[in-house]
Amino acid sequence: MEQVDFLVVGAGIAGLSAANCLSRLGSVVVVTKEELAESNTAYAQGGIAVAMGGDEDVALHLEDTMSAGDGLVNREAAAMLVEQGPQRVEELLAWGTKFDRENGELMRTREGAHSLPRILHANGDATGKEIAVSLLRHVREVDSIELMEWTTGVDLLVENGRVTGATLLDGEGGVRVVRAKAVLLASGGAGQVYSDTTNPAVATGDGIAMAYRAGAEVSNMEFYQFHPTAFSAPGAPRFLMSEALRGEGAYLVNAKGERFMERYHRLLELAPRDVVARAITREGMDGEVYLDMRHVKKDLQARFPGISRFLAQYRLDLGRDLIPVRPAAHYMMGGVRTDVHGRTSLPGLYAAGEVACTGVHGANRLASNSLLEGLVFGVLAAEAVIADGNERKVDGQRADGDLAVDRAASGGSSVTGEAATERWIAELRSLMWKYAGLLRDAEGLRQAQRGLDALAVTMPRGIFRRALEARNLHVVAGLIVTSALGREESRGAHYRNDFPERNTVARHSAMRAGELTFVS
Ligand code: SIN
């Protein structure tokens, strides 16, 4: 058993920002499942939305965030995001993050539902990577932070209702018990719950599942954002075609070569993401949908080097060809419910970034607000950990998490072996894509529930990473389906064919220990 002051699960933008702040007060261990560079943060292309242009810009950023969120945004959280964002970005600049500049000035692009160009980018379309690299460089210099790669969170330790650490699986397959005064989840999203996703393989919802199993409340799990434009070709990965392409003038055209967005929204290609994703799905019923940049007079290879390199493998060129696209799962607006300072419903447990649900994104996240979320709420959550004292000493009793390891290891009719585990996961992901994806209805969602119940019987068990991930994906899938079935309206990213209207009263969903409730 090891003892640290603070345990941070996840090494993306939220985890590293939090660790940096916590290191002022004690020892911090940051665990991550793969190499440090492998997080959703590092895959973020388009940029980071931040209002660096003074009060009016901040006020507009707030209004854009509110209206993209379709009536469900927590205004207090959104105000903190946009007001504290500029200061956090100044810190990044001071730590050496190199955003793209023109004549010495920061370049700003526009994306969907933003009223102004306010999105900073780096190396064209590799913004997340540049931020991750500079944050890592910074925290590596802090002696009190230990970065632990190839380490997977198994379960939280809970003693007398308080989170006191976690069990972890290390790269050699050994289980470690780490006790901490506070645990901060920053483990990102769960895109892998869907067969079609822009997310990397690590995004298996571990933090949400760990928190939920420990008894924490989760919120708004029905709101999963589908990015409208992931690359679409048989056998190809669902590589992200950044929204910044549309920000720089790309059109969306259907199989007849017609621009179609005027039929769906006055902002055309720059409408909120949920609107564009549904429009593409509908147009896509009659054939392929494409991004068209052939009319854009810019050096597109220089502006989008990563995307251009990816497309070159398929002999496609942004300036010459139509690029086939369709939506893919991208970002989870729901998560472990927290207050605006990252406090969850369990003492000792904090969460920040995509794993958390402060309500900052409401029912649909505004483009490029996610990196800013990690940066701002990572620091706020760390400040709350510090403010709360978290001095309570941990005793040596056996805690709930130890039992959870035993439970994860056992099981009667579970599938075993690598290939069978992969097949089980693939089945879950297809089920979710088919019945709990972009367009939903009660019949499909019930089908998903039955499918998940059947999968539960053969759930892979054992203390190895893929079995743990399978178990976590199953928890997250169940939360999404139950919440989606309970929300009998269409709002933001949650669209019900059988309830196409929005309710007059906006309510958040909350789930804890199998109970779904809706609260204003
Ligand atoms: C993109 O570049 O389109 C993704 C940015 C985001 O998810 O906000």
GROMACS .gro file of C-alpha atoms and ligand atoms in nm, residues 43-49 111 114 119 125 127 198 225 227-229 240-246 273 307 330-331 365-371, ligand 1:
model
   43
   43TYR     CA    1  -0.597   1.471  -3.032
   44ALA     CA    2  -0.775   1.807  -3.018
   45GLN     CA    3  -0.723   1.970  -3.354
   46GLY     CA    4  -0.920   2.287  -3.406
   47GLY     CA    5  -0.820   2.490  -3.107
   48ILE     CA    6  -0.903   2.649  -2.778
   49ALA     CA    7  -1.183   2.903  -2.760
  111GLU     CA    8  -1.600   2.764  -3.550
  114HIS     CA    9  -1.923   3.136  -3.224
  119ILE     CA   10  -1.023   3.018  -3.144
  125ASP     CA   11  -0.441   2.169  -3.659
  127THR     CA   12  -0.352   2.251  -3.085
  198THR     CA   13  -1.305   1.028  -3.307
  225GLN     CA   14  -2.190   1.499  -2.873
  227HIS     CA   15  -1.892   1.553  -3.421
  228PRO     CA   16  -2.051   1.621  -3.759
  229THR     CA   17  -1.745   1.568  -3.973
  240LEU     CA   18  -1.155   1.411  -3.718
  241MET     CA   19  -1.205   1.665  -3.995
  242SER     CA   20  -1.183   1.967  -3.768
  243GLU     CA   21  -1.465   2.215  -3.743
  244ALA     CA   22  -1.196   2.472  -3.821
  245LEU     CA   23  -1.222   2.355  -4.185
  246ARG     CA   24  -1.573   2.501  -4.190
  273ARG     CA   25  -2.273   2.093  -3.378
  307ILE     CA   26  -0.542   1.663  -4.177
  330HIS     CA   27  -1.681   1.287  -2.995
  331TYR     CA   28  -1.749   1.435  -2.652
  365ARG     CA   29  -2.087   2.185  -2.614
  366LEU     CA   30  -1.976   2.494  -2.802
  367ALA     CA   31  -1.690   2.412  -3.038
  368SER     CA   32  -1.339   2.434  -2.888
  369ASN     CA   33  -1.466   2.495  -2.533
  370SER     CA   34  -1.329   2.158  -2.416
  371LEU     CA   35  -0.959   2.241  -2.385
  521SIN     C1   36  -1.250   2.020  -3.389
  521SIN     O1   37  -1.137   2.056  -3.420
  521SIN     O2   38  -1.346   2.024  -3.465
  521SIN     C2   39  -1.272   1.967  -3.251
  521SIN     C3   40  -1.271   2.076  -3.154
  521SIN     C4   41  -1.371   2.047  -3.048
  521SIN     O3   42  -1.404   1.933  -3.020
  521SIN     O4   43  -1.425   2.143  -2.993
   0.00000   0.00000   0.00000
